[in-house]
Amino acid sequence: MGNSYKNCKIQDNTAELIYENGSLFVTIFENNIVHVAQKPGIESVAIEEGFIPKAATPDVTCKDTSDAKGTAAEAGVSDAAVKAVISARDITVYVKDNEKLDIYYKGKLVLSDYEKARKKSEKNPYEDLAIAELEGHTVGKDEEKTDAVTIIKKLGKDDAIYGLGDKPGCLNKRGYSYVNWNTDDPAPHVDSFKSLYKSIPFFIVLGDEYCYGIFADNTYKTTFDFGYENTDYYFVEHEKGELDYYFMPGNDMAEVVGLYTSLTGTTPLYQRWIYGSHQSRWGYYTQDEVLDIADKFRELDIPCDVIHMDIDYMNGYRVFTFDDKKFPDVKSLSEKLADRGVKLISIIDPGVKKDEDYFMYKEGMEMDAFAHDTDGSVYENAVWPGTSVFPDFTKQSVRSWWGDKTKILLEHGISGIWNDMNEPASFNGPLPDDVQFEYGAHEKVHNIYGHFMAKATYEGLAKNDGGKRPFVLTRAAYAGSQKYCGGWTGDNHSIWAHIALSLEQVCNLSVSGLAMCGSDIGGFGSDTTPELLVRFYEAAVFVPFFRNHSAMGTRRQEPWQFDETTIDAVRKTVKLRYRFIPYIYDLAHECEKTGAPIVRPLVYEYPADMHVRNISDEYMLGSFVLVAPVIAPGKEAREVYLPDGDWYDYYTGEKYSGGRYILADAPLDKVPVFIKAGAIIPVADGEIRSTEDITEDKISILTYPGKGSFVHYQDDNETFAYRDGAYNAVEYTMDGDKLEKRVLHKGL
Ligand code: GLC
């Protein structure tokens, strides 16, 4: 059935394309982002009544479409298939029948709707049997979805695809299909998993002659098929809701990530200790044990900044309570830890225990804080504390109530909050699609539940923690969550494949805006081995969120559970990380300003180099540092691809020319690190136990001959005062081996 184009009305920078069966709105932002939205139910020619489509999901974008400035104009029509041409800034949109668009950027065709019908492969009549067999790893069956909304675009022959958050599989997502539906699956995550904890509907297409991002803002269950069904096209299929996407063209990945984070928010600069080493385990049973852990790090001279308290500290897993026998005085614990330069982070899950004598349950019931069943009763399921109810974080009143409870933790000296189980996970089967939240039914809220929980927590800390920058760690997230939280990749295992997976995930999370990310070092489930633990540490050496965490019942994996060789290798790795913390902090500041991630896949820095499109067993820290960890057992060396240019071995200073593979020496206690010619890297010298020991007089500037520039940044490491100018910024420029220094800002 055709849907013919009728005409077009333009208001400022929005064009309403009027078709026989409704309208399509195209808005061109001043920075060349193009917002395409279909609003069923909106009468034709709505624009004349002042209708301008706004962001689909509240709180995800920082800018509403209506904030964009400028004027679109209709131009002449050149070709019979093209019914109208809309242009503004560097964008030209060719409008065709059936709501098909071709979008040109700087005169070049970049994004084309696929105009033919999808070529679905024939289904074998017994296929459902096989699907049932694999059920645990498959989300839903391929049923006809009558309300589905599909975006379908041509796939270029050489297009590579990145992003989509924490999805497993290769760095380059081309040829794979995924489902956005926040999922907690404890089985070891493998390439064939379609879904994991996070749903970030943003991806980057890197072609030979173009680069662009697509952010499809729809929170319902969504399939992303990147040339899996057919190599001629890719599609995004939302089970329900509206078509609403942003097209973001740029000259390279950096520009595209910049546009995406300008729209959904950048990862903020955290307090500096967050970039230090974190130690955690589900099963630190008493507060004395937590203190002993901190002491052991000091005794063994392994730097450490943070210890996490998992659910063990609570009274019967009731959130915002403490077990008065095992954790009788957390305030004194946090004070003792503070004397040792160590902070405390505690876990908070969303499920509230159903218990008439428990203040969270009572208060929540009184204020109608929990999600409902369709019959109006409060919906119940089970999580750690047994029968539990689920706060409706889409409600402002619930977010403020929850946020204020952070005071309880702050009063006990807790410095950051770890939000877990917020997919939401549930033990008595999944929440039904029709569980009711203020924002809509569970099927619409599921993928943003974790986002709104993190927002509640962030805002609570921002209000109650004396002006300190809040730190929230989350398992579930949506687009834009990076404004409120960092994320870790959930329950990985102590297996070699998960070192590789952690790097793929960190690289894709980083280009998906969630730059504060990392995986459990050593692996969460299963038993580690000493060698695996060391290589896990080395792989994460410059990953923004750096935490050793493991599950109760698995082999313990603090470094001292093993021999001297292991302890020495871990110490060396953690010290290497601390040496680079001034550089990491500078990059984190840059990330808040521009969205440029701290850790980057090689393809981000070298998009034109076809060799790096699928490399994720190497990554970059900023533009200057390349890390090539060993991710397999028994190795003493590994091959390293060095992109074009000159590189220096960090340890020996030996110079290599790039554009080729080399063999790097990698005994157990060494992670190969190469530095780009022209690099300027602020590093910390001297004895360091925690980030507290890194004072400005201990920071020196490493330089490597060549051409380069870098801005070193300083502030109070803790508060938001830098946003009012309380910081120093010095620009260093290298030419050959001459280093020049220029003060850009002096505010301290
Ligand atoms: C979940 C988390 C894990 C945590 C455990 C107990 O499995 O992903 O990190 O240790 O719950 O709270």
CSV table of C-alpha atoms in Angstrom, one decimal, residues 31-409:
chain,number,residue,atom,x,y,z
A,31,ASN,CA,24.7,21.6,14.4
A,32,ASN,CA,23.3,19.5,11.5
A,33,ILE,CA,21.5,16.9,13.7
A,34,VAL,CA,18.3,15.9,11.9
A,35,HIS,CA,15.4,14.8,14.0
A,36,VAL,CA,12.8,12.7,12.2
A,37,ALA,CA,9.6,12.0,14.0
A,38,GLN,CA,6.2,10.6,13.1
A,39,LYS,CA,3.4,11.6,15.4
A,40,PRO,CA,0.4,9.3,14.8
A,41,GLY,CA,-2.8,10.9,16.1
A,42,ILE,CA,-1.5,14.4,15.3
A,43,GLU,CA,-3.8,15.8,12.6
A,44,SER,CA,-2.3,16.9,9.4
A,45,VAL,CA,-0.9,20.4,9.1
A,46,ALA,CA,-0.4,20.4,12.9
A,47,ILE,CA,2.5,22.7,12.4
A,48,GLU,CA,0.2,25.6,11.5
A,49,GLU,CA,-1.3,25.2,15.0
A,50,GLY,CA,2.2,25.5,16.5
A,51,PHE,CA,2.9,21.8,16.9
A,52,ILE,CA,6.7,21.0,16.9
A,53,PRO,CA,7.7,17.5,17.9
A,54,LYS,CA,9.6,17.4,21.2
A,55,ALA,CA,12.1,14.8,22.5
A,56,ALA,CA,10.2,11.5,22.7
A,57,THR,CA,11.5,10.3,26.1
A,58,PRO,CA,11.6,12.9,28.9
A,59,ASP,CA,15.0,13.6,30.5
A,60,VAL,CA,17.0,11.7,28.0
A,61,THR,CA,18.0,14.6,25.8
A,62,CYS,CA,19.4,17.8,27.0
A,63,LYS,CA,17.9,19.8,24.2
A,64,ASP,CA,14.4,19.7,22.9
A,65,THR,CA,13.9,19.8,19.1
A,66,SER,CA,12.2,23.2,19.6
A,67,ASP,CA,15.5,24.6,21.1
A,68,ALA,CA,17.2,24.2,17.8
A,69,LYS,CA,17.6,27.4,15.9
A,70,GLY,CA,17.5,28.3,12.2
A,71,THR,CA,15.2,28.1,9.2
A,72,ALA,CA,14.6,25.3,6.8
A,73,ALA,CA,13.6,26.1,3.3
A,74,GLU,CA,12.0,24.2,0.5
A,75,ALA,CA,14.0,24.2,-2.7
A,76,GLY,CA,13.3,23.2,-6.3
A,77,VAL,CA,12.6,19.6,-7.2
A,78,SER,CA,15.1,17.9,-9.6
A,79,ASP,CA,13.8,14.4,-10.1
A,80,ALA,CA,10.4,12.9,-10.5
A,81,ALA,CA,10.8,10.5,-7.5
A,82,VAL,CA,11.8,13.5,-5.3
A,83,LYS,CA,8.7,15.3,-4.2
A,84,ALA,CA,10.3,18.0,-2.2
A,85,VAL,CA,13.8,19.1,-1.1
A,86,ILE,CA,14.3,20.6,2.3
A,87,SER,CA,17.6,22.2,3.3
A,88,ALA,CA,19.3,24.0,6.2
A,89,ARG,CA,22.9,24.3,7.3
A,90,ASP,CA,24.9,21.5,5.7
A,91,ILE,CA,21.8,19.2,5.3
A,92,THR,CA,19.6,18.6,2.3
A,93,VAL,CA,16.7,16.2,2.6
A,94,TYR,CA,15.1,14.6,-0.5
A,95,VAL,CA,11.6,13.7,0.3
A,96,LYS,CA,9.9,10.8,-1.6
A,97,ASP,CA,6.6,8.9,-1.4
A,98,ASN,CA,6.0,6.4,1.4
A,99,GLU,CA,7.9,8.6,3.8
A,100,LYS,CA,11.2,7.7,2.3
A,101,LEU,CA,14.0,10.2,2.7
A,102,ASP,CA,17.5,10.6,1.3
A,103,ILE,CA,19.7,12.8,3.5
A,104,TYR,CA,22.7,14.6,2.1
A,105,TYR,CA,25.4,16.1,4.3
A,106,LYS,CA,27.7,18.7,2.8
A,107,GLY,CA,26.4,17.7,-0.7
A,108,LYS,CA,27.1,14.0,-0.3
A,109,LEU,CA,24.4,11.4,0.1
A,110,VAL,CA,24.9,9.8,3.5
A,111,LEU,CA,21.6,8.2,4.7
A,112,SER,CA,19.1,6.6,2.4
A,113,ASP,CA,15.9,4.8,3.3
A,114,TYR,CA,15.8,1.3,1.8
A,115,GLU,CA,12.9,1.5,-0.6
A,116,LYS,CA,12.2,-2.1,-1.4
A,117,ALA,CA,10.4,-4.5,0.9
A,118,ARG,CA,12.5,-6.4,3.5
A,119,LYS,CA,13.7,-9.8,2.3
A,120,LYS,CA,13.0,-12.0,5.4
A,121,SER,CA,14.5,-15.4,5.1
A,122,GLU,CA,12.0,-18.4,4.8
A,123,LYS,CA,11.2,-19.8,8.2
A,124,ASN,CA,11.6,-23.5,8.8
A,125,PRO,CA,8.3,-24.8,10.3
A,126,TYR,CA,10.3,-26.5,13.1
A,127,GLU,CA,12.2,-23.4,14.0
A,128,ASP,CA,10.2,-22.6,17.0
A,129,LEU,CA,11.3,-25.9,18.6
A,130,ALA,CA,14.9,-24.9,18.2
A,131,ILE,CA,14.2,-21.4,19.6
A,132,ALA,CA,12.5,-22.9,22.6
A,133,GLU,CA,15.6,-25.0,23.2
A,134,LEU,CA,17.7,-21.9,23.3
A,135,GLU,CA,15.1,-19.8,25.1
A,136,GLY,CA,17.4,-18.6,27.8
A,137,HIS,CA,19.6,-16.8,25.3
A,138,THR,CA,16.9,-15.5,23.1
A,139,VAL,CA,14.5,-12.7,23.6
A,140,GLY,CA,11.1,-13.5,22.3
A,141,LYS,CA,10.2,-15.2,19.1
A,142,ASP,CA,9.9,-13.8,15.7
A,143,GLU,CA,6.2,-13.2,15.9
A,144,GLU,CA,4.5,-10.8,13.6
A,145,LYS,CA,4.4,-7.5,15.5
A,146,THR,CA,1.4,-5.6,14.4
A,147,ASP,CA,2.3,-2.4,16.1
A,148,ALA,CA,5.9,-2.4,15.1
A,149,VAL,CA,7.6,0.7,13.9
A,150,THR,CA,10.6,0.2,11.6
A,151,ILE,CA,13.5,2.4,10.4
A,152,ILE,CA,15.2,0.7,7.5
A,153,LYS,CA,18.2,2.1,5.8
A,154,LYS,CA,20.6,1.1,3.0
A,155,LEU,CA,23.8,-0.5,4.3
A,156,GLY,CA,26.9,0.5,2.4
A,157,LYS,CA,29.3,-2.2,1.2
A,158,ASP,CA,32.0,-1.2,3.6
A,159,ASP,CA,30.0,0.2,6.5
A,160,ALA,CA,31.2,-0.7,9.9
A,161,ILE,CA,28.8,-0.2,12.9
A,162,TYR,CA,29.7,0.7,16.5
A,163,GLY,CA,27.9,1.7,19.7
A,164,LEU,CA,24.8,0.1,21.2
A,165,GLY,CA,26.2,0.1,24.7
A,166,ASP,CA,27.2,-3.1,26.4
A,167,LYS,CA,26.1,-5.6,23.8
A,168,PRO,CA,28.4,-8.6,23.5
A,169,GLY,CA,30.0,-9.8,20.3
A,170,CYS,CA,32.6,-8.0,18.2
A,171,LEU,CA,33.5,-4.4,18.3
A,172,ASN,CA,32.1,-3.9,14.8
A,173,LYS,CA,28.4,-4.8,15.1
A,174,ARG,CA,27.9,-5.3,11.3
A,175,GLY,CA,26.3,-8.6,10.5
A,176,TYR,CA,24.8,-9.1,14.0
A,177,SER,CA,21.4,-8.5,15.4
A,178,TYR,CA,20.5,-7.4,18.9
A,179,VAL,CA,17.5,-6.6,21.1
A,180,ASN,CA,17.3,-3.7,23.4
A,181,TRP,CA,15.6,-5.1,26.5
A,182,ASN,CA,17.4,-4.8,29.7
A,183,THR,CA,18.3,-8.3,30.7
A,184,ASP,CA,20.0,-9.9,33.7
A,185,ASP,CA,21.3,-13.3,32.6
A,186,PRO,CA,23.9,-14.8,34.9
A,187,ALA,CA,25.1,-17.4,32.4
A,188,PRO,CA,28.5,-16.5,30.9
A,189,HIS,CA,27.8,-13.8,28.3
A,190,VAL,CA,28.7,-14.9,24.8
A,191,ASP,CA,28.6,-13.4,21.4
A,192,SER,CA,25.2,-14.9,20.7
A,193,PHE,CA,23.4,-13.0,23.5
A,194,LYS,CA,21.0,-10.6,22.0
A,195,SER,CA,20.5,-8.5,25.1
A,196,LEU,CA,22.3,-7.4,28.2
A,197,TYR,CA,21.7,-5.0,31.1
A,198,LYS,CA,21.7,-1.8,29.1
A,199,SER,CA,19.6,-0.4,26.3
A,200,ILE,CA,21.4,2.4,24.5
A,201,PRO,CA,19.7,2.9,21.1
A,202,PHE,CA,22.6,4.7,19.6
A,203,PHE,CA,25.0,3.5,16.9
A,204,ILE,CA,27.6,4.9,14.6
A,205,VAL,CA,27.9,3.9,10.9
A,206,LEU,CA,31.4,4.4,9.6
A,207,GLY,CA,31.6,4.2,5.8
A,208,ASP,CA,34.4,4.8,3.4
A,209,GLU,CA,33.4,8.4,2.8
A,210,TYR,CA,31.1,9.3,5.6
A,211,CYS,CA,30.3,8.8,9.3
A,212,TYR,CA,27.1,9.3,11.1
A,213,GLY,CA,25.2,8.3,14.2
A,214,ILE,CA,21.6,7.2,14.6
A,215,PHE,CA,19.8,7.6,18.0
A,216,ALA,CA,16.4,5.9,17.9
A,217,ASP,CA,14.6,7.3,20.9
A,218,ASN,CA,12.0,4.7,21.7
A,219,THR,CA,12.0,2.8,24.9
A,220,TYR,CA,10.0,-0.3,23.9
A,221,LYS,CA,11.7,-3.5,23.1
A,222,THR,CA,13.7,-2.9,19.9
A,223,THR,CA,15.5,-5.1,17.5
A,224,PHE,CA,18.7,-3.8,15.8
A,225,ASP,CA,19.6,-5.8,12.7
A,226,PHE,CA,22.8,-4.6,11.2
A,227,GLY,CA,22.8,-6.5,7.9
A,228,TYR,CA,22.1,-9.8,9.6
A,229,GLU,CA,18.8,-10.5,7.8
A,230,ASN,CA,20.2,-9.0,4.6
A,231,THR,CA,23.5,-7.4,3.6
A,232,ASP,CA,21.7,-4.6,1.6
A,233,TYR,CA,20.1,-2.9,4.6
A,234,TYR,CA,20.0,-2.5,8.3
A,235,PHE,CA,16.9,-1.9,10.4
A,236,VAL,CA,15.7,-0.8,13.8
A,237,GLU,CA,12.3,-2.2,14.8
A,238,HIS,CA,10.5,-1.0,17.8
A,239,GLU,CA,7.7,-3.3,19.0
A,240,LYS,CA,5.5,-0.3,19.7
A,241,GLY,CA,5.6,3.4,20.1
A,242,GLU,CA,6.5,6.0,17.6
A,243,LEU,CA,9.2,6.5,15.0
A,244,ASP,CA,11.5,9.0,16.4
A,245,TYR,CA,15.2,9.2,15.5
A,246,TYR,CA,18.1,11.6,15.2
A,247,PHE,CA,20.6,11.4,12.3
A,248,MET,CA,24.0,12.9,13.2
A,249,PRO,CA,26.4,13.3,10.4
A,250,GLY,CA,30.1,14.2,11.1
A,251,ASN,CA,33.4,14.1,9.4
A,252,ASP,CA,34.6,11.3,11.8
A,253,MET,CA,33.6,9.3,14.9
A,254,ALA,CA,34.8,12.0,17.2
A,255,GLU,CA,32.4,14.5,15.7
A,256,VAL,CA,29.5,12.1,15.8
A,257,VAL,CA,30.1,11.1,19.4
A,258,GLY,CA,30.3,14.9,20.1
A,259,LEU,CA,26.9,15.4,18.5
A,260,TYR,CA,25.3,12.5,20.3
A,261,THR,CA,26.6,13.7,23.7
A,262,SER,CA,25.6,17.3,22.9
A,263,LEU,CA,22.1,15.9,22.6
A,264,THR,CA,22.0,13.4,25.5
A,265,GLY,CA,24.6,14.8,27.8
A,266,THR,CA,28.3,14.1,28.4
A,267,THR,CA,29.9,11.9,31.1
A,268,PRO,CA,30.7,14.3,33.9
A,269,LEU,CA,34.1,14.8,35.7
A,270,TYR,CA,33.9,12.7,38.9
A,271,GLN,CA,35.7,13.2,42.1
A,272,ARG,CA,39.3,12.2,41.5
A,273,TRP,CA,39.3,9.2,43.8
A,274,ILE,CA,36.7,7.5,41.5
A,275,TYR,CA,39.5,7.0,39.0
A,276,GLY,CA,41.6,5.0,41.6
A,277,SER,CA,41.4,1.3,42.3
A,278,HIS,CA,38.2,-0.1,43.8
A,279,GLN,CA,38.0,-3.4,45.7
A,280,SER,CA,34.8,-5.3,46.1
A,281,ARG,CA,33.3,-8.7,46.8
A,282,TRP,CA,29.8,-10.0,47.4
A,283,GLY,CA,30.5,-11.6,50.8
A,284,TYR,CA,32.5,-9.1,52.9
A,285,TYR,CA,30.5,-10.2,55.9
A,286,THR,CA,31.5,-7.8,58.7
A,287,GLN,CA,32.8,-4.3,59.0
A,288,ASP,CA,36.0,-5.6,60.5
A,289,GLU,CA,36.6,-7.6,57.4
A,290,VAL,CA,36.2,-4.4,55.3
A,291,LEU,CA,38.8,-2.6,57.4
A,292,ASP,CA,41.2,-5.6,57.2
A,293,ILE,CA,40.9,-5.5,53.4
A,294,ALA,CA,42.0,-1.8,53.4
A,295,ASP,CA,44.9,-2.6,55.8
A,296,LYS,CA,46.1,-5.4,53.6
A,297,PHE,CA,46.3,-3.1,50.6
A,298,ARG,CA,48.4,-0.7,52.6
A,299,GLU,CA,50.6,-3.5,54.0
A,300,LEU,CA,51.3,-4.9,50.6
A,301,ASP,CA,51.8,-1.4,49.1
A,302,ILE,CA,49.1,-1.8,46.5
A,303,PRO,CA,47.3,1.5,45.9
A,304,CYS,CA,43.6,1.4,46.6
A,305,ASP,CA,41.0,4.2,46.9
A,306,VAL,CA,37.7,2.6,47.5
A,307,ILE,CA,36.0,-0.5,49.0
A,308,HIS,CA,32.5,-1.4,48.0
A,309,MET,CA,30.0,-2.9,50.4
A,310,ASP,CA,27.7,-5.3,48.6
A,311,ILE,CA,24.3,-6.4,49.9
A,312,ASP,CA,25.8,-8.1,53.0
A,313,TYR,CA,25.8,-4.9,55.0
A,314,MET,CA,22.1,-4.5,55.1
A,315,ASN,CA,19.6,-5.7,57.6
A,316,GLY,CA,17.9,-8.6,55.7
A,317,TYR,CA,18.6,-6.9,52.4
A,318,ARG,CA,16.4,-4.0,53.3
A,319,VAL,CA,17.7,-1.0,51.4
A,320,PHE,CA,18.9,2.0,53.4
A,321,THR,CA,19.4,-0.1,56.6
A,322,PHE,CA,22.5,-1.7,58.3
A,323,ASP,CA,22.9,-5.0,59.9
A,324,ASP,CA,23.4,-4.1,63.5
A,325,LYS,CA,25.5,-7.2,64.3
A,326,LYS,CA,27.8,-7.5,61.3
A,327,PHE,CA,27.9,-3.8,60.5
A,328,PRO,CA,27.1,-2.1,63.8
A,329,ASP,CA,29.0,1.1,63.3
A,330,VAL,CA,29.6,2.0,59.7
A,331,LYS,CA,30.3,5.6,60.6
A,332,SER,CA,33.3,4.6,62.6
A,333,LEU,CA,34.3,2.2,59.8
A,334,SER,CA,34.2,5.0,57.2
A,335,GLU,CA,36.2,7.2,59.5
A,336,LYS,CA,38.9,4.6,60.0
A,337,LEU,CA,39.0,4.0,56.3
A,338,ALA,CA,39.3,7.8,55.7
A,339,ASP,CA,42.4,7.7,57.9
A,340,ARG,CA,43.8,5.2,55.5
A,341,GLY,CA,42.8,7.3,52.5
A,342,VAL,CA,40.0,4.9,51.5
A,343,LYS,CA,36.4,5.7,50.7
A,344,LEU,CA,33.3,3.5,51.0
A,345,ILE,CA,30.7,2.9,48.3
A,346,SER,CA,27.5,0.9,49.1
A,347,ILE,CA,25.1,-1.0,47.0
A,348,ILE,CA,21.4,0.0,46.8
A,349,ASP,CA,18.9,-2.2,44.9
A,350,PRO,CA,15.4,-1.0,43.8
A,351,GLY,CA,13.3,-3.8,45.3
A,352,VAL,CA,11.8,-2.7,48.7
A,353,LYS,CA,11.0,-5.6,51.1
A,354,LYS,CA,7.3,-6.1,51.8
A,355,ASP,CA,7.4,-5.7,55.5
A,356,GLU,CA,4.8,-3.7,57.5
A,357,ASP,CA,7.5,-2.8,60.1
A,358,TYR,CA,10.0,-1.4,57.6
A,359,PHE,CA,10.1,2.4,57.1
A,360,MET,CA,10.7,2.2,53.4
A,361,TYR,CA,7.8,0.0,52.8
A,362,LYS,CA,5.5,1.9,55.1
A,363,GLU,CA,6.4,5.4,53.7
A,364,GLY,CA,6.3,4.1,50.1
A,365,MET,CA,2.8,2.6,50.6
A,366,GLU,CA,1.6,5.8,52.2
A,367,MET,CA,2.8,8.0,49.4
A,368,ASP,CA,1.8,5.5,46.6
A,369,ALA,CA,5.4,5.1,45.5
A,370,PHE,CA,5.3,1.6,44.1
A,371,ALA,CA,4.3,0.2,40.7
A,372,HIS,CA,0.8,-1.3,40.4
A,373,ASP,CA,-0.8,-4.3,38.9
A,374,THR,CA,-3.6,-3.6,36.4
A,375,ASP,CA,-6.2,-4.2,39.2
A,376,GLY,CA,-4.7,-1.3,41.1
A,377,SER,CA,-3.0,-3.3,43.8
A,378,VAL,CA,0.7,-2.9,44.4
A,379,TYR,CA,2.7,-5.2,42.2
A,380,GLU,CA,4.9,-7.8,44.0
A,381,ASN,CA,7.7,-10.0,42.9
A,382,ALA,CA,10.8,-11.3,44.6
A,383,VAL,CA,14.4,-10.1,44.8
A,384,TRP,CA,17.1,-10.5,47.5
A,385,PRO,CA,14.9,-9.6,50.5
A,386,GLY,CA,12.1,-12.0,49.4
A,387,THR,CA,8.7,-10.5,48.4
A,388,SER,CA,9.4,-7.0,47.3
A,389,VAL,CA,7.7,-4.0,45.6
A,390,PHE,CA,9.2,-1.7,43.0
A,391,PRO,CA,9.4,2.1,43.3
A,392,ASP,CA,8.1,4.0,40.4
A,393,PHE,CA,11.1,6.1,39.6
A,394,THR,CA,9.3,7.7,36.6
A,395,LYS,CA,7.5,9.7,39.3
A,396,GLN,CA,9.1,12.9,40.4
A,397,SER,CA,7.8,12.5,44.0
A,398,VAL,CA,9.3,9.0,44.2
A,399,ARG,CA,12.6,10.2,42.9
A,400,SER,CA,12.8,13.0,45.6
A,401,TRP,CA,11.8,10.6,48.4
A,402,TRP,CA,14.3,8.0,47.3
A,403,GLY,CA,17.0,10.7,46.7
A,404,ASP,CA,16.5,12.0,50.2
A,405,LYS,CA,17.2,8.6,51.6
A,406,THR,CA,20.8,9.0,50.4
A,407,LYS,CA,21.2,11.1,53.6
A,408,ILE,CA,21.1,7.8,55.6
A,409,LEU,CA,24.1,6.6,53.8
